[in-house]
Short mmCIF file of C-alpha atoms in Angstrom, two decimals:
data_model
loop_
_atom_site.label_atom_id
_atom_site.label_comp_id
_atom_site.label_asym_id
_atom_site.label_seq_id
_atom_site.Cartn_x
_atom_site.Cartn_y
_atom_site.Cartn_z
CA UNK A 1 53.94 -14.81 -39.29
CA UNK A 2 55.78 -12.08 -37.42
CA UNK A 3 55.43 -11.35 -33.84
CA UNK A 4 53.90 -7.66 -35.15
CA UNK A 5 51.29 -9.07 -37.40
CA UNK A 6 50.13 -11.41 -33.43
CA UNK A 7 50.23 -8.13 -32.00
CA UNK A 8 48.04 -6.54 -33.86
CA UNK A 9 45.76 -9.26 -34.63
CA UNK A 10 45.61 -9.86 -30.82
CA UNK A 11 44.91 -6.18 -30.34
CA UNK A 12 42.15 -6.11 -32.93
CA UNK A 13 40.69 -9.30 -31.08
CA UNK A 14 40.62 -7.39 -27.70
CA UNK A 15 39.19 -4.19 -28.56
CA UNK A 16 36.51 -5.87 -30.70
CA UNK A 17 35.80 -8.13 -27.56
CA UNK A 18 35.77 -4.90 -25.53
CA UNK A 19 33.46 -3.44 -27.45
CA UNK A 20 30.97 -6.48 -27.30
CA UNK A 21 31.20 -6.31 -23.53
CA UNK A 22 31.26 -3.24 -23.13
CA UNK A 23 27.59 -2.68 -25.21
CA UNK A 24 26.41 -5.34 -23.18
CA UNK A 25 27.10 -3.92 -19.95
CA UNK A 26 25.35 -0.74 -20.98
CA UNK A 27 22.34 -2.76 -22.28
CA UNK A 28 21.63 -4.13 -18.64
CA UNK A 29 21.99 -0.62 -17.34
CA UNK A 30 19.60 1.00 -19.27
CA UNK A 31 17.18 -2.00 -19.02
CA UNK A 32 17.56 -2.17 -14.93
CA UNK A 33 17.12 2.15 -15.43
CA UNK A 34 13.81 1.49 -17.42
CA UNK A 35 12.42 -1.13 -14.99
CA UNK A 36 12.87 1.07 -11.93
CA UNK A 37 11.07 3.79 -14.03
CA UNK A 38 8.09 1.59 -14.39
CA UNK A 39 8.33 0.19 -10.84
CA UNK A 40 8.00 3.76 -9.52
CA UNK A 41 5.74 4.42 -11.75
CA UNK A 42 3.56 1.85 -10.42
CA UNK A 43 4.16 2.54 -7.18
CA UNK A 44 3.34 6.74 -7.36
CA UNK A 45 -0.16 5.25 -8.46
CA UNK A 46 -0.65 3.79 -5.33
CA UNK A 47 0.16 6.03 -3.01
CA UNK A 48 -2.87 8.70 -3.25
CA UNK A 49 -4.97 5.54 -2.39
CA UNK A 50 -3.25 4.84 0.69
CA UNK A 51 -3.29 8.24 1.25
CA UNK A 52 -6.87 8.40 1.31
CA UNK A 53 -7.41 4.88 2.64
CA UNK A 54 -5.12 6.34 5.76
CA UNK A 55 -6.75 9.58 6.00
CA UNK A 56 -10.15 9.35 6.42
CA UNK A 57 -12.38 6.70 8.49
CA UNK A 58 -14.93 7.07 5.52
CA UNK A 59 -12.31 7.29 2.25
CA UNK A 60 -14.74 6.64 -0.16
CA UNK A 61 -17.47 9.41 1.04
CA UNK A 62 -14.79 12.17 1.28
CA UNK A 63 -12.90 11.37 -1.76
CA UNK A 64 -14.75 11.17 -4.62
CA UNK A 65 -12.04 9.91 -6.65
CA UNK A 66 -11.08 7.01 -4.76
CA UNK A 67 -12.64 4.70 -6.93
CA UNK A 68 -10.62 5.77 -10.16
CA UNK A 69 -7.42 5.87 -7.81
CA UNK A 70 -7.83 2.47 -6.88
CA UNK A 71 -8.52 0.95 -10.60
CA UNK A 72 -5.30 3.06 -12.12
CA UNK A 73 -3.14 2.01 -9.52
CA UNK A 74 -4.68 -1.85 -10.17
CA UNK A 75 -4.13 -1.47 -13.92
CA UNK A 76 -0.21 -0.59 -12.65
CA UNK A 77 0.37 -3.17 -9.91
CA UNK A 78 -1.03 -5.87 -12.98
CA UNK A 79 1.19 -4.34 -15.52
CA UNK A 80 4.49 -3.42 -13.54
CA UNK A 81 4.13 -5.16 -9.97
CA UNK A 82 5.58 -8.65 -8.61
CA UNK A 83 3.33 -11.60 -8.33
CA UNK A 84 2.77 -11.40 -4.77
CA UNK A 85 2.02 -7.75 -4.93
CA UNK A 86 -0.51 -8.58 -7.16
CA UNK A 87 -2.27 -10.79 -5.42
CA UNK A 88 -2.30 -8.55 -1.86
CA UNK A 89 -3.44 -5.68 -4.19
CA UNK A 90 -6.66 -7.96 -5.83
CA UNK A 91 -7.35 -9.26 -1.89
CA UNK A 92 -7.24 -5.61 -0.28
CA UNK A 93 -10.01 -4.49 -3.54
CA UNK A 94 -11.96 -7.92 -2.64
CA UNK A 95 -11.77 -7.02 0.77
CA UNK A 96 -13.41 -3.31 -0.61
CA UNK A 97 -16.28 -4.78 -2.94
CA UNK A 98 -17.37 -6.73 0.27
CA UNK A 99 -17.47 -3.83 2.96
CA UNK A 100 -14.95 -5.80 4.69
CA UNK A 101 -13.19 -2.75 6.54
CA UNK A 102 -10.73 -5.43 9.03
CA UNK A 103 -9.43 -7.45 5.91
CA UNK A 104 -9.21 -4.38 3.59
CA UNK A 105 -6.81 -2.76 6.32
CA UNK A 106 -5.02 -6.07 7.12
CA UNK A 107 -3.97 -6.57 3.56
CA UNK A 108 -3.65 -2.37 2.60
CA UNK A 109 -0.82 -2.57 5.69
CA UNK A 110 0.73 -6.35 4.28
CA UNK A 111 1.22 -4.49 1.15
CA UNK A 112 2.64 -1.21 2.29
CA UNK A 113 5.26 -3.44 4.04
CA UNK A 114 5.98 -5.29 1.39
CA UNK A 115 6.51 -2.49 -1.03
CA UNK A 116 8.70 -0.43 1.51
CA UNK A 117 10.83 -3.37 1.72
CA UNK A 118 11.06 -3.78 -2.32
CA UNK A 119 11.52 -0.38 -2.96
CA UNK A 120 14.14 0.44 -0.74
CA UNK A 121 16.24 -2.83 -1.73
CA UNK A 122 15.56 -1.96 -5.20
CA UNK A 123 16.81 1.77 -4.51
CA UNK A 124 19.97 0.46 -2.60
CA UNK A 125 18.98 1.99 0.48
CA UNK A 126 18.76 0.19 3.71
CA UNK A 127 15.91 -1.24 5.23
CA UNK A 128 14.63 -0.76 8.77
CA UNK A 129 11.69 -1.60 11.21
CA UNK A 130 9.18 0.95 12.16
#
C-alpha cells in the first residue's frame, strides 16, 4: 500500500472515532441537563412547605394546603432526591404525624442545610455559612 491510501484510511479512522466521542460527550450533557431538571424540580416542591412551615407558628391552621404541599413534595424527594434526603424528609413528616413541633423543626432545618449545600455544588456556585 501507498502512503496516500494510510492517509486516508487513518483519516477515516479518526473522524469516525471523533464522531463516537464526540456523541458520547453530548450524551452525558444532556443526561447531567435532564437530572438537574428533575432535581429542581424536586426541590421547587419543597419550598412552599418550608415556606409555610417558616411562616406561621400554626402552618397547618393558616394554610389549608399544607397537607397536599407536603405529600407532592414527598412523592418528589422519593422519586428525584438522594438517599439521605429521603430519609430527613420521612423523619421531619414523622416528626408532623406525632405533634412533635422540636423534632419536626430540628430535621425541617437539617434538611434545608443539606439541600443548600447540594444545590449550590450541583449549580457550580460556591458554598458559604450563614
Amino acid at each position: 500500500m501507498e502512503i496516500k491510501e494510510w492517509i486516508t484510511i487513518v483519516s477515516v479512522i479518526i473522524v469516525v472515532t471523533g464522531w463516537f466521542i464526540n456523541s458520547y460527550l453530548n450524551r452525558r450533557h444532556e443526561i447531567s441537563k435532564k437530572r438537574l431538571d428533575y432535581r429542581l424540580e424536586t426541590l421547587h416542591s419543597f419550598l412552599p412547605v418550608f415556606l409555610s412551615m417558616s411562616s406561621s407558628q400554626q402552618p397547618f391552621i393558616d394554610d389549608k394546603e399544607l397537607n397536599d404541599k407536603i405529600k407532592n413534595a414527598r412523592v418528589n424527594f422519593q422519586l428525584y432526591g438522594y438517599q439521605d434526603e429521603m430519609y430527613l424528609f420521612n423523619q421531619f413528616v414523622t416528626a408532623i404525624e406525632k405533634a412533635d413541633v422540636n423534632e419536626a423543626t430540628k430535621t425541617i432545618n437539617k434538611l434545608i442545610v443539606l439541600i443548600r449545600s447540594r444545590i449550590r455544588n450541583e449549580l457550580k456556585l460556591p458554598n458559604f455559612e450563614l
